[in-house]
Short mmCIF file of C-alpha atoms in Angstrom, two decimals:
data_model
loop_
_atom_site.label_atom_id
_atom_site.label_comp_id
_atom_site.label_asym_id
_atom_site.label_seq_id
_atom_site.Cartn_x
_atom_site.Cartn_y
_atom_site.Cartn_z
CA UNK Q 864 -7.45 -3.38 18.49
CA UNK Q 865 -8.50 -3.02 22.13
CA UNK Q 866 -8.95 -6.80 23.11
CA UNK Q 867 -6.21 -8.51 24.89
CA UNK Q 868 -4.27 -11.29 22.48
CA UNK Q 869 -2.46 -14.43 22.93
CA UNK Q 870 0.33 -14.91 21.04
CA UNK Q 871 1.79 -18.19 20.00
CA UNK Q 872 5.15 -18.79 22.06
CA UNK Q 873 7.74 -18.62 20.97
CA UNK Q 874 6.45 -15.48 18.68
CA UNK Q 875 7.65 -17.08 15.80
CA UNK Q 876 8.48 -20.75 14.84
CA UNK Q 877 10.63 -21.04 12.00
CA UNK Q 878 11.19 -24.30 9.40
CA UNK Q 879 14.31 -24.77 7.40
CA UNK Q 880 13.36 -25.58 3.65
CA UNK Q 881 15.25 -27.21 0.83
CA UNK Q 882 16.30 -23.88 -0.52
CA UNK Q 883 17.10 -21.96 3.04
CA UNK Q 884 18.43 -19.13 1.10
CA UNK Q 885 15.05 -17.58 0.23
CA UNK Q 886 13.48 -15.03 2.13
CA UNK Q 887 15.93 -14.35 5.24
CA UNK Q 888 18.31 -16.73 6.21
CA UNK Q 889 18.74 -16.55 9.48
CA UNK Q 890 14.73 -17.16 9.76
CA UNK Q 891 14.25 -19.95 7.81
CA UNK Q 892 12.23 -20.90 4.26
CA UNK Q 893 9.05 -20.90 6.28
CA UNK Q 894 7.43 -19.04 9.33
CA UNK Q 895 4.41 -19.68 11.13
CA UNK Q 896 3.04 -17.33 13.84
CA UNK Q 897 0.02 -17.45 15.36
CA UNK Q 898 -2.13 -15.19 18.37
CA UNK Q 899 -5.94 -15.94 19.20
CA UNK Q 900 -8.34 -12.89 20.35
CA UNK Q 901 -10.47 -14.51 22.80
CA UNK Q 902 -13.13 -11.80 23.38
CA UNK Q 903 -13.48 -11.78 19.47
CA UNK Q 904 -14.05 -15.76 19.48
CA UNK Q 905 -10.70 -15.46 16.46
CA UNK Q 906 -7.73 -17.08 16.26
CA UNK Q 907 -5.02 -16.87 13.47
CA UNK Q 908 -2.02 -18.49 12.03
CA UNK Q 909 0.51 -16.81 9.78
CA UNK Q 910 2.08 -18.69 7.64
CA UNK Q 911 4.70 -17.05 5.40
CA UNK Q 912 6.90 -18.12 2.70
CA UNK Q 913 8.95 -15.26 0.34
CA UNK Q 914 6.00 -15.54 -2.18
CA UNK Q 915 3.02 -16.56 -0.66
CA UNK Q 916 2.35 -15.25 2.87
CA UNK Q 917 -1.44 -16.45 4.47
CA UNK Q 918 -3.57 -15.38 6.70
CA UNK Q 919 -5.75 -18.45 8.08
CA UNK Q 920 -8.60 -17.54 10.30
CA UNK Q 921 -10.81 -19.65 12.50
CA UNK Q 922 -13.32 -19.54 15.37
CA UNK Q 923 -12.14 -20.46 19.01
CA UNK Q 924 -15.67 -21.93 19.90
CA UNK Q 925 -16.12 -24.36 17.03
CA UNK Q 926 -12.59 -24.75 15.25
CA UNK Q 927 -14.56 -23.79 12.10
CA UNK Q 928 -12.86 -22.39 9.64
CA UNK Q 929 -13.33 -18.90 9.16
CA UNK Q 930 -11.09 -17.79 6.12
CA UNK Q 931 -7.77 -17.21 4.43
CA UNK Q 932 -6.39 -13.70 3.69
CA UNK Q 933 -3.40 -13.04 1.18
CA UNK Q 934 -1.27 -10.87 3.52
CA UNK Q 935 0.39 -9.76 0.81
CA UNK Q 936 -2.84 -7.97 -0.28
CA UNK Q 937 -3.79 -6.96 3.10
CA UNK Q 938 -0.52 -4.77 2.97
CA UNK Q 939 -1.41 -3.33 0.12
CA UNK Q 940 -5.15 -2.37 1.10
CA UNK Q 941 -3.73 -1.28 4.65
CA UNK Q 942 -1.22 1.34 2.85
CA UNK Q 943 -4.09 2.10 0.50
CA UNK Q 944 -6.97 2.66 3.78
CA UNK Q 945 -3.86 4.58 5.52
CA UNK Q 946 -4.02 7.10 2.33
CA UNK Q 947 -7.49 7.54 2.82
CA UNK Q 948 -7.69 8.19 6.10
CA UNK Q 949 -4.69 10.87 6.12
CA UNK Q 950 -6.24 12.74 2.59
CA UNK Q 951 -9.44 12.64 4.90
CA UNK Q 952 -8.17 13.82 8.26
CA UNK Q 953 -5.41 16.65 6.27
CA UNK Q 954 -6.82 17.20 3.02
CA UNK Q 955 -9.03 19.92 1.92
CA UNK Q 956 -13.00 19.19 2.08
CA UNK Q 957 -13.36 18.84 -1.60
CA UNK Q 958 -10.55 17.02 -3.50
CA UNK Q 959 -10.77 18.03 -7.16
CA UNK Q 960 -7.68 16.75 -8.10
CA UNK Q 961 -5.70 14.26 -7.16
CA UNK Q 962 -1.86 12.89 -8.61
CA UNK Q 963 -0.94 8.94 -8.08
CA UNK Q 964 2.88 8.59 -8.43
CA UNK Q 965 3.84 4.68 -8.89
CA UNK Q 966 2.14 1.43 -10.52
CA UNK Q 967 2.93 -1.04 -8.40
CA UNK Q 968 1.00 -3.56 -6.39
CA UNK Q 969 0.75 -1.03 -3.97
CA UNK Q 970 -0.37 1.64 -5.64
CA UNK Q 971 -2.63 -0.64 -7.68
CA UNK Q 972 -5.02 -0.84 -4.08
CA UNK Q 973 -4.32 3.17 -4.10
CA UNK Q 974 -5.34 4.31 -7.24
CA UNK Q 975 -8.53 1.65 -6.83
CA UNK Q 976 -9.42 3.72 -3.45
CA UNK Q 977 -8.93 7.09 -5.19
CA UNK Q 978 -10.84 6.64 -7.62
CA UNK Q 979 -14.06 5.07 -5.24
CA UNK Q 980 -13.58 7.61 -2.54
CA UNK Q 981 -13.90 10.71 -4.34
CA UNK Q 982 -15.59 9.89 -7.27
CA UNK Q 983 -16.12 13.98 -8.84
CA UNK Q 984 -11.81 14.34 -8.70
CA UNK Q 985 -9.53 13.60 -11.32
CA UNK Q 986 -7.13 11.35 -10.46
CA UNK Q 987 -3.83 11.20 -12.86
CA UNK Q 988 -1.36 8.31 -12.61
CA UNK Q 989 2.22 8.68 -13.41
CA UNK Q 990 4.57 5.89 -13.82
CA UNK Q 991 7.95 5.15 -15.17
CA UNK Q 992 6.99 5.26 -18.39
CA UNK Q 993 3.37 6.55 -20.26
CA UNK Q 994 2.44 3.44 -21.32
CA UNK Q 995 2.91 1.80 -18.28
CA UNK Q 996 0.58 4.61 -16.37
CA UNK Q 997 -1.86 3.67 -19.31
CA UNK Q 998 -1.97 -0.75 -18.48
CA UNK Q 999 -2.59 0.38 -14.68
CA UNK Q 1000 -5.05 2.91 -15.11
CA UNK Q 1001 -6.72 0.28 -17.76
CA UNK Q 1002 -6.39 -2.65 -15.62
CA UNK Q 1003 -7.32 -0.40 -11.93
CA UNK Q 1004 -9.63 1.95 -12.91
CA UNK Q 1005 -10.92 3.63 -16.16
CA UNK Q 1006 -11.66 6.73 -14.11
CA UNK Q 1007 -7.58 7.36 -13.98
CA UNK Q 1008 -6.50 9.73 -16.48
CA UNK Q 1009 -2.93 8.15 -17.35
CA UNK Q 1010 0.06 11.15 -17.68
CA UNK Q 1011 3.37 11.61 -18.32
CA UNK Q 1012 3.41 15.46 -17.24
CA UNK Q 1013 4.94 15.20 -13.92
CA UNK Q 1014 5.43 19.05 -13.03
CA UNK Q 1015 2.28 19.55 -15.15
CA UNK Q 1016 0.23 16.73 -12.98
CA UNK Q 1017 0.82 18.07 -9.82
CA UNK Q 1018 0.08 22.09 -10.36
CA UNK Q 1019 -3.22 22.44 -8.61
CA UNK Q 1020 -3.88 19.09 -6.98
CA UNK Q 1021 -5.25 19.07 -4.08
CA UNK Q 1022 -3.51 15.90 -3.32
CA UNK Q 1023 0.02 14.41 -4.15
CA UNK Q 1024 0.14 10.33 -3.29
CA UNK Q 1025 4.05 8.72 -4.09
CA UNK Q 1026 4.53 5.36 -3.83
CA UNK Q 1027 7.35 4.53 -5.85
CA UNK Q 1028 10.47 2.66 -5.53
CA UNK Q 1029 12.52 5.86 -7.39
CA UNK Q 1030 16.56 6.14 -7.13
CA UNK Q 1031 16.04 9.97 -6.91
CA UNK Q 1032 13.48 12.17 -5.90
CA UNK Q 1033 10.69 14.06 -8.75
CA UNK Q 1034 8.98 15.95 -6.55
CA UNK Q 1035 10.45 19.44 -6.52
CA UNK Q 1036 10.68 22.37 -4.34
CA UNK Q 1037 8.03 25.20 -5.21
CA UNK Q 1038 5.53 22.91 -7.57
CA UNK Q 1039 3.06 22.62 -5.02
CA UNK Q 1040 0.18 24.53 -4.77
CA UNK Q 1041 -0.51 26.59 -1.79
CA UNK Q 1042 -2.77 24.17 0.51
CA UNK Q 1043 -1.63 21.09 -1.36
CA UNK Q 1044 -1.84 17.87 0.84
CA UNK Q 1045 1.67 15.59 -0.67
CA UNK Q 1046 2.00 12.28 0.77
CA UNK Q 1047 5.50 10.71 0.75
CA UNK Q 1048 4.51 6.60 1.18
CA UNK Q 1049 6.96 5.27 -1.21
CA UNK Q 1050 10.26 3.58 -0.54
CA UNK Q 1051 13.06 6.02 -1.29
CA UNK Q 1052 13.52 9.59 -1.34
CA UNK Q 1053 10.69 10.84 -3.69
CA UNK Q 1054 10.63 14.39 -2.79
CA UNK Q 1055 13.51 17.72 -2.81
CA UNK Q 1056 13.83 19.63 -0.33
CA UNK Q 1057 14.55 23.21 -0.52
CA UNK Q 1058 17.27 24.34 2.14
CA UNK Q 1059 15.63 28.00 2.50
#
């Protein structure tokens, strides 16, 4: 983060594709964009397409190859590290118990880093639906306890994650416990406010 970087130039080439409509249009089917960290002996390219966006990696020295990241999944594990580092820095010393709103892809890397980071909590997942919250927390994590108790879920957690795409928000004015840590990551409006 502190070594100077050379981007590619211009920032961002774009390449018209047989079906320009996808992604944005005015950016073409395809991107690539590259920058190379010289004091790091790294260089990237991005190339992105509406589904499959890549990461390739390789050293400045050699031209070797150094790998291939889905960006797509480095999004997800950035939100997820963000989480951690926020219930860390604002959270109490001891999490005990812990609510995951949302069973996305991103909260997929959430609930995996949850779970991992503070092993001794319990960590409930609540979905759209119970039996969704019950296929993620099979397929993330068998340490999340699946729920469809939403009020019930988050009295006495020490920590509220939402990452949800919701039309309207769950979260409601006066459910939280005194010294509960709620964070708000999702894409709409996922928590009421109380005017007073």
């Amino acid at each position: 983060g502190l070594s100077p970087e050379v981007q590619s130039n211009p920032a961002v080439m774009t390449i018209a594709g047989p079906r320009p409509n996808l992604g944005r249009a005015l950016l073409g089917q395809y991107r690539i964009k590259g920058a190379s960290i010289p004091a790091c002996g790294a260089a990237g390219a991005l190339l992105y397409t509406r589904d499959h966006p890549y990461l390739y990696l390789w050293d400045t020295e050699t031209d070797e190859p150094i790998g291939m990241v889905a960006c797509d999944w480095l999004s997800q594990y950035r939100v997820a590290v963000t989480m951690a580092v926020a219930i860390g820095v604002l959270g109490k010393p001891n999490i005990r118990k812990a609510v995951l709103f949302g069973a996305g892809k991103y909260a997929t890397e959430a609930g995996r880093l949850l779970a991992q980071q503070w092993p001794d909590a319990q960590v409930h997942v609540l979905a759209s639906t119970l039996s969704s919250a019950q296929r993620f927390a099979a397929a993330v994590d068998p340490r999340l306890v699946p729920t469809d108790d939403v009020r019930g879920s988050i009295e006495n957690a020490d920590v509220i994650v939402t990452l949800t795409n919701t039309k309207a928000p769950f979260v409601q004015p006066g459910w939280l416990s005194p010294g509960s840590l709620l964070l708000s990551m999702g894409s709409a409006h996922e928590v009421e406010f109380d005017d007073h």
